[in-house]
Tab-separated table of C-alpha atoms and ligand atoms in Angstrom:
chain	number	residue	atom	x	y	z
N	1	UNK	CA	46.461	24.766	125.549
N	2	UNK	CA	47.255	23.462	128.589
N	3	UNK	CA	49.989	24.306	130.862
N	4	UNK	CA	50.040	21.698	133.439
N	5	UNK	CA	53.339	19.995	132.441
N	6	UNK	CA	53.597	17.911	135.718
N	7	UNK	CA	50.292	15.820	134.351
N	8	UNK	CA	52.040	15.594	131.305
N	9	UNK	CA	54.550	13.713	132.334
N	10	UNK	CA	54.104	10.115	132.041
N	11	UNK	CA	52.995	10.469	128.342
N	12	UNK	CA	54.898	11.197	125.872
N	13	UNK	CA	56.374	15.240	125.833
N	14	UNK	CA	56.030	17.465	122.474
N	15	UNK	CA	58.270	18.573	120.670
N	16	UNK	CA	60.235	15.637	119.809
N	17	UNK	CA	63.581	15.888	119.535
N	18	UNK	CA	66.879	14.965	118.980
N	19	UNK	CA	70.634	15.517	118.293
N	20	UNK	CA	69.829	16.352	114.794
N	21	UNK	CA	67.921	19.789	115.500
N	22	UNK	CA	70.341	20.970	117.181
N	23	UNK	CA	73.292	19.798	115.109
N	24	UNK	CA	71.134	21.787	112.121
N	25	UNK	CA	70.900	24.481	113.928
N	26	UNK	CA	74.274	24.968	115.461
N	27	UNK	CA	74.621	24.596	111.274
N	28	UNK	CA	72.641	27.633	110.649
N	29	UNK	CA	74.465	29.839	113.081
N	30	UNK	CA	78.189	28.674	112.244
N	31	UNK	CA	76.964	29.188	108.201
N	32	UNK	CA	76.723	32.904	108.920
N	33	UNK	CA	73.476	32.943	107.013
N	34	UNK	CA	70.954	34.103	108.678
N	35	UNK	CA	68.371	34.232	106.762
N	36	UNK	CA	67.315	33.406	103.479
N	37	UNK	CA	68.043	36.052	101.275
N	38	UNK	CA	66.120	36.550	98.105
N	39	UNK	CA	64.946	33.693	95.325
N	40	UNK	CA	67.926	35.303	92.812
N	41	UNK	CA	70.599	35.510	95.863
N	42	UNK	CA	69.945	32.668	98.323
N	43	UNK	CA	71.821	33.539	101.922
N	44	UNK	CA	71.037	30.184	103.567
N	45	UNK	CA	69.796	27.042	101.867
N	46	UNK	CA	67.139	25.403	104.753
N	47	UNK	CA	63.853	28.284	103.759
N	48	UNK	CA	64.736	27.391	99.753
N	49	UNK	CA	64.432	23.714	100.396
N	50	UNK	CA	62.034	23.990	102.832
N	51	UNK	CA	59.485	25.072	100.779
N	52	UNK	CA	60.108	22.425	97.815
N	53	UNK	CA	60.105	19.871	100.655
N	54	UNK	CA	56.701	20.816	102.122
N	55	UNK	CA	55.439	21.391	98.599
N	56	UNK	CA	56.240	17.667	97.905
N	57	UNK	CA	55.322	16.356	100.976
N	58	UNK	CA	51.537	18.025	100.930
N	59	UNK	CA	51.302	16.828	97.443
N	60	UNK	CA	51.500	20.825	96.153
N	61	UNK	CA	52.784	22.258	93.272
N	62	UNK	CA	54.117	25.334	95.275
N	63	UNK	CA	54.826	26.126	98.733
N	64	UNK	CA	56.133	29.712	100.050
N	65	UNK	CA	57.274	29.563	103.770
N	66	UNK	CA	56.176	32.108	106.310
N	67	UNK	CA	56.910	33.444	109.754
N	68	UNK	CA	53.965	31.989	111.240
N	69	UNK	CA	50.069	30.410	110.442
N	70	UNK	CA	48.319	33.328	110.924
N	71	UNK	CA	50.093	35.127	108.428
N	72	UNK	CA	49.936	32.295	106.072
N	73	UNK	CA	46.420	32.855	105.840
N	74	UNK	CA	46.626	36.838	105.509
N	75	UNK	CA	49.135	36.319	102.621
N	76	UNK	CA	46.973	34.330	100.895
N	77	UNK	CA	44.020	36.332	101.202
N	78	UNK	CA	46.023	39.020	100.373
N	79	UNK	CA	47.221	37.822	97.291
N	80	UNK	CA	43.512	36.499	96.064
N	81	UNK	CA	42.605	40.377	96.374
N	82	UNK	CA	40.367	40.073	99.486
N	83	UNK	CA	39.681	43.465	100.909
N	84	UNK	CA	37.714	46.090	102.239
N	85	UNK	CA	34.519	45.406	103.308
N	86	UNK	CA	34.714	41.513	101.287
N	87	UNK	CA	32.735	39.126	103.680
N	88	UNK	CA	34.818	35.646	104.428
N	89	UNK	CA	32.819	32.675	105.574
N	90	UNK	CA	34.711	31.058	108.004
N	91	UNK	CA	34.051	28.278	110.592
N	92	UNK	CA	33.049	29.335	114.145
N	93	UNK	CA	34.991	26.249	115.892
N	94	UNK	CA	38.722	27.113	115.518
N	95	UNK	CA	41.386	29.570	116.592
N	96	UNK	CA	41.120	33.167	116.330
N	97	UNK	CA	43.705	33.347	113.907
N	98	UNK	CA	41.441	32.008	111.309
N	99	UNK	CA	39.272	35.012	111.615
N	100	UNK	CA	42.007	37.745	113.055
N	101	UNK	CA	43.757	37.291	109.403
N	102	UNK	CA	40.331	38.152	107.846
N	103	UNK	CA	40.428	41.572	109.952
N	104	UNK	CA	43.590	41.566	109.254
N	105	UNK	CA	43.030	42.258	105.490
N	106	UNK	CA	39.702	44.845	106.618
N	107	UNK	CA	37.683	42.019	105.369
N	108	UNK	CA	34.645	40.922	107.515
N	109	UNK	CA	34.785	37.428	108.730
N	110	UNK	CA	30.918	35.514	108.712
N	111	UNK	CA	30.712	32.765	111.319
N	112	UNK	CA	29.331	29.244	110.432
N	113	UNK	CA	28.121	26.471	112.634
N	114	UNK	CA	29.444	23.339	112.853
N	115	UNK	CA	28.579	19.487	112.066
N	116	UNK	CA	27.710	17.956	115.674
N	117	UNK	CA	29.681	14.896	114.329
N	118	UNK	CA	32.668	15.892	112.310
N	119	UNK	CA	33.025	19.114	114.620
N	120	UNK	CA	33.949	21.287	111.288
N	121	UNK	CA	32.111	23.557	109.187
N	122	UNK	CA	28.659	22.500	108.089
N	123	UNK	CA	28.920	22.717	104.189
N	124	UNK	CA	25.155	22.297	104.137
N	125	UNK	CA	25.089	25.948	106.033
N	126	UNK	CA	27.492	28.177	104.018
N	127	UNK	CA	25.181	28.787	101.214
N	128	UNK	CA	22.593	30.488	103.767
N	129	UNK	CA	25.655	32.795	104.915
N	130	UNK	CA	26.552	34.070	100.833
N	131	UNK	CA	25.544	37.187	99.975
N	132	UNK	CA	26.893	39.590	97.307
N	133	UNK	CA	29.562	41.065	99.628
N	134	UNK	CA	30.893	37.526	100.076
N	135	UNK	CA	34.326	36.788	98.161
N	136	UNK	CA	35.713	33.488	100.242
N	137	UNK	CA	35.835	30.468	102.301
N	138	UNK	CA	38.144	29.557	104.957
N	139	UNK	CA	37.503	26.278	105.734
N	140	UNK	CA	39.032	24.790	108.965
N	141	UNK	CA	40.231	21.084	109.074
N	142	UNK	CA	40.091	20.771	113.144
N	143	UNK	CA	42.094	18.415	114.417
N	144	UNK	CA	43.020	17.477	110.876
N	145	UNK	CA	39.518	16.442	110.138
N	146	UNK	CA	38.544	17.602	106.344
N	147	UNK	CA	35.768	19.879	105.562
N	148	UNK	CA	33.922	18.162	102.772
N	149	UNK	CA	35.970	20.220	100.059
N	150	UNK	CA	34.479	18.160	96.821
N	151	UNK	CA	30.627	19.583	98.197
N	152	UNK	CA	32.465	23.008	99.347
N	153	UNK	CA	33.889	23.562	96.175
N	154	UNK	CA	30.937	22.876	94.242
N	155	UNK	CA	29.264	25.649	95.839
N	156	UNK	CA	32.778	27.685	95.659
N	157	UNK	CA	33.043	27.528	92.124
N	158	UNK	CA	29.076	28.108	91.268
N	159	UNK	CA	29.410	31.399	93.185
N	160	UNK	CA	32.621	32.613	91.979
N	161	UNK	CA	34.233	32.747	95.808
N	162	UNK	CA	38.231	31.838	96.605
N	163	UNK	CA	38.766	29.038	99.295
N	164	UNK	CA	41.599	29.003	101.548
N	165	UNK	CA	41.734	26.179	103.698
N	166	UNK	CA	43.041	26.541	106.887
N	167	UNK	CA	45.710	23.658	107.229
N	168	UNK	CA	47.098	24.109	110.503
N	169	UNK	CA	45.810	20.825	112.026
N	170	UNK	CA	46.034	19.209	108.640
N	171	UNK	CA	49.970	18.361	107.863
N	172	UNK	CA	49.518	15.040	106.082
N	173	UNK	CA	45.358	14.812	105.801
N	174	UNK	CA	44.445	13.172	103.151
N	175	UNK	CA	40.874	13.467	101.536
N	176	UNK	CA	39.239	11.407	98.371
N	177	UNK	CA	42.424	10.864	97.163
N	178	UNK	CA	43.747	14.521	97.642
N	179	UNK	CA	46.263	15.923	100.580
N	180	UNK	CA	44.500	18.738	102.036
N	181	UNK	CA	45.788	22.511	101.337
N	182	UNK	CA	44.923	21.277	97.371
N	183	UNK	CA	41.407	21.892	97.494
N	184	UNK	CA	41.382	24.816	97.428
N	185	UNK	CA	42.659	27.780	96.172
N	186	UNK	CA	45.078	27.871	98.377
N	187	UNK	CA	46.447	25.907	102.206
N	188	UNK	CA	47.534	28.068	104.934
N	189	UNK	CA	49.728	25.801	107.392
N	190	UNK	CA	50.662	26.591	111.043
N	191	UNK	CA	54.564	25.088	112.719
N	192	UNK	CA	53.935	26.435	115.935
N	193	UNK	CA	55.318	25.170	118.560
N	194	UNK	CA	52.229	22.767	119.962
N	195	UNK	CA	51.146	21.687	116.160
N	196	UNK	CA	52.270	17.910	114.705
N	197	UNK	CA	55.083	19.790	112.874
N	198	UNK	CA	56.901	22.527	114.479
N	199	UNK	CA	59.589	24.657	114.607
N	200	UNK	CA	59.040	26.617	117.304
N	201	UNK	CA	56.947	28.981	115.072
N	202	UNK	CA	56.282	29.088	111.426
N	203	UNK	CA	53.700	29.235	108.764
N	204	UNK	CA	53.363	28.423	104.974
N	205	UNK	CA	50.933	28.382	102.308
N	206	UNK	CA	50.800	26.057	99.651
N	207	UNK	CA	49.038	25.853	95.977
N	208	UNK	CA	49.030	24.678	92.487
N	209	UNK	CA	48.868	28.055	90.590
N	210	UNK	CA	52.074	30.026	89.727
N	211	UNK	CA	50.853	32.939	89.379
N	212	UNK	CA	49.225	32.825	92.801
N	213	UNK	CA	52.056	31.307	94.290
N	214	UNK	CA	54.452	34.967	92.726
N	215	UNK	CA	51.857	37.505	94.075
N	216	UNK	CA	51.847	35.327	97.351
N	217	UNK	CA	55.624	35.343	97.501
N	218	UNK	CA	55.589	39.131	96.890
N	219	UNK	CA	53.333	40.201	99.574
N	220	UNK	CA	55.455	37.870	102.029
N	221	UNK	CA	58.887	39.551	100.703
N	222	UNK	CA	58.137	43.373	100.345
N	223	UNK	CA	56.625	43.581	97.156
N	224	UNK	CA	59.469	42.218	95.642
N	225	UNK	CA	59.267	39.684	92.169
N	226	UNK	CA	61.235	36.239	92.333
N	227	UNK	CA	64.261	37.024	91.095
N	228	UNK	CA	64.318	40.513	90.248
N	229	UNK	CA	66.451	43.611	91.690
N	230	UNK	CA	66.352	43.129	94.787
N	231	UNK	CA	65.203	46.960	95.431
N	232	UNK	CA	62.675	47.149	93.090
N	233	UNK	CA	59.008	46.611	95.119
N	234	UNK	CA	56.576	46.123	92.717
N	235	UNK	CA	53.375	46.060	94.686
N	236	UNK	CA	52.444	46.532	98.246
N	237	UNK	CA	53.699	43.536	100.419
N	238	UNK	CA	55.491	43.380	104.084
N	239	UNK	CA	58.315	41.384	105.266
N	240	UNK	CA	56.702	38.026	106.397
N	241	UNK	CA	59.417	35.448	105.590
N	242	UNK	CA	60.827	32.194	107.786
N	243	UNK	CA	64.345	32.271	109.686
N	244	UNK	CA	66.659	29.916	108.253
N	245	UNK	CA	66.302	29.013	112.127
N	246	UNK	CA	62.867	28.107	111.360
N	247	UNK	CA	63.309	25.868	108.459
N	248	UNK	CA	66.686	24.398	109.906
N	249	UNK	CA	64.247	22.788	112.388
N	250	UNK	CA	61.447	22.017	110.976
N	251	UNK	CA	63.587	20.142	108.017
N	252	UNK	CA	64.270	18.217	110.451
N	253	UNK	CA	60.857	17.681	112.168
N	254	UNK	CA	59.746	16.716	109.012
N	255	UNK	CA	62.078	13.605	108.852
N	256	UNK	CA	60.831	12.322	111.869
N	257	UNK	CA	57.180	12.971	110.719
N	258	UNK	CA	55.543	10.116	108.857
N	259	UNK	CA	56.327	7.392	111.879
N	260	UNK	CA	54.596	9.733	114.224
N	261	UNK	CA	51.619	10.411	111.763
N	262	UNK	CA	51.178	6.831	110.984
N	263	UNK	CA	50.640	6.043	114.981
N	264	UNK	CA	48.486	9.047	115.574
N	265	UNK	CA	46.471	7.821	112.757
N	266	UNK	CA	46.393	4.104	114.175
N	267	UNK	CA	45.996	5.181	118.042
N	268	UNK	CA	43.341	7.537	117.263
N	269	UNK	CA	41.681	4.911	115.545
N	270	UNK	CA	42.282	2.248	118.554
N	271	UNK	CA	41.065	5.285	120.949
N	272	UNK	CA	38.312	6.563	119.209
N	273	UNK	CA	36.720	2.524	118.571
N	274	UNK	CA	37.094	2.178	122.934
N	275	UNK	CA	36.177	5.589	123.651
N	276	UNK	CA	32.712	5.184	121.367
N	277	UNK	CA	31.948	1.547	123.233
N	278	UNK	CA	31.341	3.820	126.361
N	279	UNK	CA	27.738	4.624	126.281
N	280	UNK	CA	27.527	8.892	126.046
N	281	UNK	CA	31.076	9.250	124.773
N	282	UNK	CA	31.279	10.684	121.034
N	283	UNK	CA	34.727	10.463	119.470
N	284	UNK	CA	35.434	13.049	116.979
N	285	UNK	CA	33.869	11.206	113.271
N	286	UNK	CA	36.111	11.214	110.565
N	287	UNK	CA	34.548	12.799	107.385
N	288	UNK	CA	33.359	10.411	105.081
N	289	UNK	CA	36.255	9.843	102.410
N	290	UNK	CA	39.187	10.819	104.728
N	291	UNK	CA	42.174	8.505	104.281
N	292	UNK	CA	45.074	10.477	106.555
N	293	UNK	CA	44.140	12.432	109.297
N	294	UNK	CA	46.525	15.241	110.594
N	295	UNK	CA	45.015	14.806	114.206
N	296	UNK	CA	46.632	17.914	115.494
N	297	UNK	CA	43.636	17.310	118.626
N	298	UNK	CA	41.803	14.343	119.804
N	299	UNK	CA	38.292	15.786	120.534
N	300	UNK	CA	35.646	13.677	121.846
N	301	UNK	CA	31.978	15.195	122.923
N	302	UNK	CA	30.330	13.598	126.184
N	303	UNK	CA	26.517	12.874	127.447
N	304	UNK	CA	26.462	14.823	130.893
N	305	UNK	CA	23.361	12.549	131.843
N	306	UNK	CA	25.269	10.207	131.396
N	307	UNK	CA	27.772	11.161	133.751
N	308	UNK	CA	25.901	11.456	136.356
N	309	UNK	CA	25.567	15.663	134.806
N	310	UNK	CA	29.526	16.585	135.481
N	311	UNK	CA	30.427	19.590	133.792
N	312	UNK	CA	33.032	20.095	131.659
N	313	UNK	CA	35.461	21.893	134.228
N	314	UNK	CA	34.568	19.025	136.055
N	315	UNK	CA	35.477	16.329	133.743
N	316	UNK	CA	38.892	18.067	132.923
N	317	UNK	CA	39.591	17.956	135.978
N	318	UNK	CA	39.117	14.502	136.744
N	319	UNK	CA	40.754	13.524	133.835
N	320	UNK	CA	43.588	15.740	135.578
N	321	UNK	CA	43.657	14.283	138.721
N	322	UNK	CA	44.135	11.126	137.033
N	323	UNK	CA	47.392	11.970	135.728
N	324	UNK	CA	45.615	12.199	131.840
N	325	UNK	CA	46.533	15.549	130.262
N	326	UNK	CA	44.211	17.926	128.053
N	327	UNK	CA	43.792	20.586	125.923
N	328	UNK	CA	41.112	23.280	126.227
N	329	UNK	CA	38.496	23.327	123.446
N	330	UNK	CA	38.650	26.624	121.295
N	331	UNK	CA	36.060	28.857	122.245
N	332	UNK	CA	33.541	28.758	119.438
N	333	UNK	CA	34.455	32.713	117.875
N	334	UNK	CA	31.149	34.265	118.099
N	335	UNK	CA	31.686	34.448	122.331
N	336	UNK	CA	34.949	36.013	122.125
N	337	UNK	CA	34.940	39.015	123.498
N	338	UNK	CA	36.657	41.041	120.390
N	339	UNK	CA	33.391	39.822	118.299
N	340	UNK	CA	31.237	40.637	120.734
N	341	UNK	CA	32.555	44.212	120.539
N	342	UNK	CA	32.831	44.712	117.243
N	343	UNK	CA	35.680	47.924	117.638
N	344	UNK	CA	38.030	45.736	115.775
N	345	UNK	CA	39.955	47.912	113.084
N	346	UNK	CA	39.273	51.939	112.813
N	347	UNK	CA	36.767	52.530	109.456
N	348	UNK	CA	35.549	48.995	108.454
N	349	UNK	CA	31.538	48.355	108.414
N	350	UNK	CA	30.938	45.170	110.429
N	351	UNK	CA	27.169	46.030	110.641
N	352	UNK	CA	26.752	43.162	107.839
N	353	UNK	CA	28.621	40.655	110.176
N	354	UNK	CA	26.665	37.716	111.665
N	355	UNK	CA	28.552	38.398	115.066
N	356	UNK	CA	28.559	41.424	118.031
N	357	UNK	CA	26.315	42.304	120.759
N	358	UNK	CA	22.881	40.357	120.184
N	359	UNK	CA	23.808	38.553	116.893
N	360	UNK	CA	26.887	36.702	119.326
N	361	UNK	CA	24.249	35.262	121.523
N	362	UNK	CA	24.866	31.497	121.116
N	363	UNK	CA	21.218	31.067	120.005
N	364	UNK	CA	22.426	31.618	116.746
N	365	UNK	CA	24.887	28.972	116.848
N	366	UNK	CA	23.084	25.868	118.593
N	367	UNK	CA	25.236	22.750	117.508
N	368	UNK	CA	28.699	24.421	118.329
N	369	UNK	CA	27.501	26.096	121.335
N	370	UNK	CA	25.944	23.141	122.878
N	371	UNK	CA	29.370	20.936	121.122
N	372	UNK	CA	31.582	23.397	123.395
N	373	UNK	CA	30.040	22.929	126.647
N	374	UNK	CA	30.159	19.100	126.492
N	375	UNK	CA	33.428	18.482	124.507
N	376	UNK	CA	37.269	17.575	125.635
N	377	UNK	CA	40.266	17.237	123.597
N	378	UNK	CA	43.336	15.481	124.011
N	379	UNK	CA	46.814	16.944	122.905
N	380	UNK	CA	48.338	15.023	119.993
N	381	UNK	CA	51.325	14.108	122.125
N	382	UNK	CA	49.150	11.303	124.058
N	383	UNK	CA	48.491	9.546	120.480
N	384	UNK	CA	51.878	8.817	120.291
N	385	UNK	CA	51.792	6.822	123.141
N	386	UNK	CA	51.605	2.968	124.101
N	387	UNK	CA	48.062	1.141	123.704
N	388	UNK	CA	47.962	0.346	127.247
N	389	UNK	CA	48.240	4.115	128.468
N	390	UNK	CA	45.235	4.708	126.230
N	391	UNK	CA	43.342	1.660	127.463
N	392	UNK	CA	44.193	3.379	131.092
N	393	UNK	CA	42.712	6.519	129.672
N	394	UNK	CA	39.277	4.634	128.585
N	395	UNK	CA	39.512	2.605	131.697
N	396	UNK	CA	39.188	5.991	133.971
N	397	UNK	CA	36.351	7.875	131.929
N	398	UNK	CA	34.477	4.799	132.198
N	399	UNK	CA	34.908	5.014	136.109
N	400	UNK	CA	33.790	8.615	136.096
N	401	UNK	CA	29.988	6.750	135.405
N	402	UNK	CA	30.208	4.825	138.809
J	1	PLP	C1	47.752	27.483	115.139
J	1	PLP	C2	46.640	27.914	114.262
J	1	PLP	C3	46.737	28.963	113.324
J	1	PLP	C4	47.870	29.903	113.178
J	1	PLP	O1	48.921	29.688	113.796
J	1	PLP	P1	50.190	30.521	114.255
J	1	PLP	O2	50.223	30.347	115.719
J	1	PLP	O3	50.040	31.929	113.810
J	1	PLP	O4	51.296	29.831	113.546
J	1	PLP	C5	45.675	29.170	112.469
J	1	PLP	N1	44.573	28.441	112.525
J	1	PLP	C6	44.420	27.457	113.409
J	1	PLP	C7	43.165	26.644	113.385
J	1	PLP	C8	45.438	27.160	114.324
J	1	PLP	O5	45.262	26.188	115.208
């Protein structure tokens, strides 16, 4: 993420906001309840609804709110009984939180390289990664773009492995007919404060099972069952639930939601069609079948001949200078430097892991390693803005070719 507010400033800023957060939460404060209690003895009312209101809006049967998105994801694997020494397939272009919840659970995380087009996991390369210690998938929808999940979960299902999709580009991507986060097993979602819907920080998972959804719950709440005594801890779990601060805001975020996703989705579209005219300028592709995009980044991968070689440092900070903010790409996983060391929790065996001293050499990851050195992304905030500050943007990359 980038820093530099003062080149933010003649798009639009992010969050968006309004009287109405803080009327809600001024309402959360002057309530006395301060958080949400239990399922049997609700304190405050926002987490409760919250979580039927996500549930609805990502087309889920259930939804069970969390502190933040990494946790989301730890829950989940948590609750499909991924542990010790399990290997997790996940995709090497994303945050570290996608992998940090597999340590998290003393699981070993597997990288796997990305499609040069789509920029997300390469279904046609997770079989190669399955062996018998593997147990799951975390797919990640970058920028909101959808793995193919009907392919993924064909080879899912005929190897008996759990999927949890990492959702937190994804609020409102829609695949083949399907919101993502229903794919799967399971949707881990991020409200962080940079992602399309926020409250500062937050998490959530969502899915269609009940049962999963109560052992979920439980881990996130102590161990405790929905609506039993409130002391009795029936299995190991930890105390991961939302403020009602939390879900007082992002209530309200969620109002204001579908006019901003609807522009994002049109101005990404108007972007991406100018930006791809340029000769040596790839747009981020949509995956075939995607019908709502989340487009929590605006990636786009450039030709260095054809820019007269710039690097990448180079071309950010051009862009820069031109008063056009960005975001810096995620390093792909296998250079960061906890993988490269391995040391990560006391007593696990990572020796099986495709990552650490030699195996992290980027040789072993060609398209996302030559992706990262040629690729810029654009904060979600600029979508929002008018058509001519995006025809300004296309106007000044194609100047960087004179
Ligand atoms: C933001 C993010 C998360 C987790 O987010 P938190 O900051 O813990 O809420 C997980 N995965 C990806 C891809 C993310 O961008």
């Amino acid at each position: 993420m980038s820093f530099k507010q003062e080149i933010r400033k003649n798009f639009p800023k992010w969050p968006i906001y309004d009287d109405s957060e803080i009327k809600a939460l001024t309402n959360v404060i002057k309530s006395g309840n301060w958080w949400c209690g239990s399922p049997g003895v609700h304190q405050g009312e926002n987490v409760w609804k919250f979580q039927e209101e996500f549930a609805k809006f990502q087309g889920a049967n259930y939804c069970i709110a969390t502190c933040n998105g990494t946790v989301a994801i730890e829950s989940a694997l948590m609750a499909l009984n991924i542990g010790l020494g399990d290997e997790v397939i996940v995709s090497d272009y994303t945050f570290v939180a996608s992998a940090s919840a597999v340590i998290a659970t003393n699981a070993v995380p597997i990288f796997c390289d990305i499609d040069p087009e789509t920029l997300v996991m390469d279904v046609d390369k997770v079989e190669s990664l399955i062996t018998k210690r593997t147990k799951a998938i975390i797919p990640v929808h970058l920028g909101g773009n959808p793995v193919e999940m009907d392919r993924l979960m064909e080879i899912a299902n005929e190897n008996n492995l759990k999927v949890i999709e990492d959702c937190a580009h994804a609020h409102g991507s829609k695949y083949k007919g399907k919101k993502l986060g229903n794919w799967g097993d399971a949707g881990a979602f991020s409200f962080q404060a940079s992602k399309v819907l926020t409250g500062g920080e937050g998490g959530a998972v969502i899915c269609n099972s009940e049962d999963l959804a109560d052992q979920i719950y439980s881990y996130t709440d102590c161990g405790r069952k929905k609506n039993e005594y409130f002391y009795n801890h029936y299995s190991y779990g930890t105390n991961y639930r939302m403020t009602e601060y939390q879900a007082a805001v992002i209530r309200e975020q969620m109002k204001k939601f579908p006019k901003q996703h609807e522009l994002r989705n049109q101005n990404a579209k108007y972007l991406s069609d100018k930006l791809n005219q340029i000769e040596g300028i790839k747009a981020m592709k949509p995956t075939q079948g995607t019908e709502e995009l989340g487009w929590y980044i605006f990636p786009f991968v450039y030709e260095p001949s054809k820019f007269g070689g710039i690097s990448k440092k180079e071309f950010y900070e051009k862009l820069n200078q031109n008063g056009i903010p960005t975001d810096d790409c995620y390093p792909p996983l296998h250079t960061l430097e906890c993988f490269r060391k391995i040391k990560l929790r006391k007593g696990i065996d990572y020796s099986n892991a495709n990552w650490g001293g030699e195996k992290s050499s980027d040789n072993h990851f060609p398209i996302v390693s030559d992706i990262y050195r040629r690729s810029i992304e654009f904060p979600h905030e600029i979508l929002l803005s008018s058509r001519d500050k995006l025809d300004y943007i296309v106007n000044v990359i194609k100047s960087f070719q004179k």
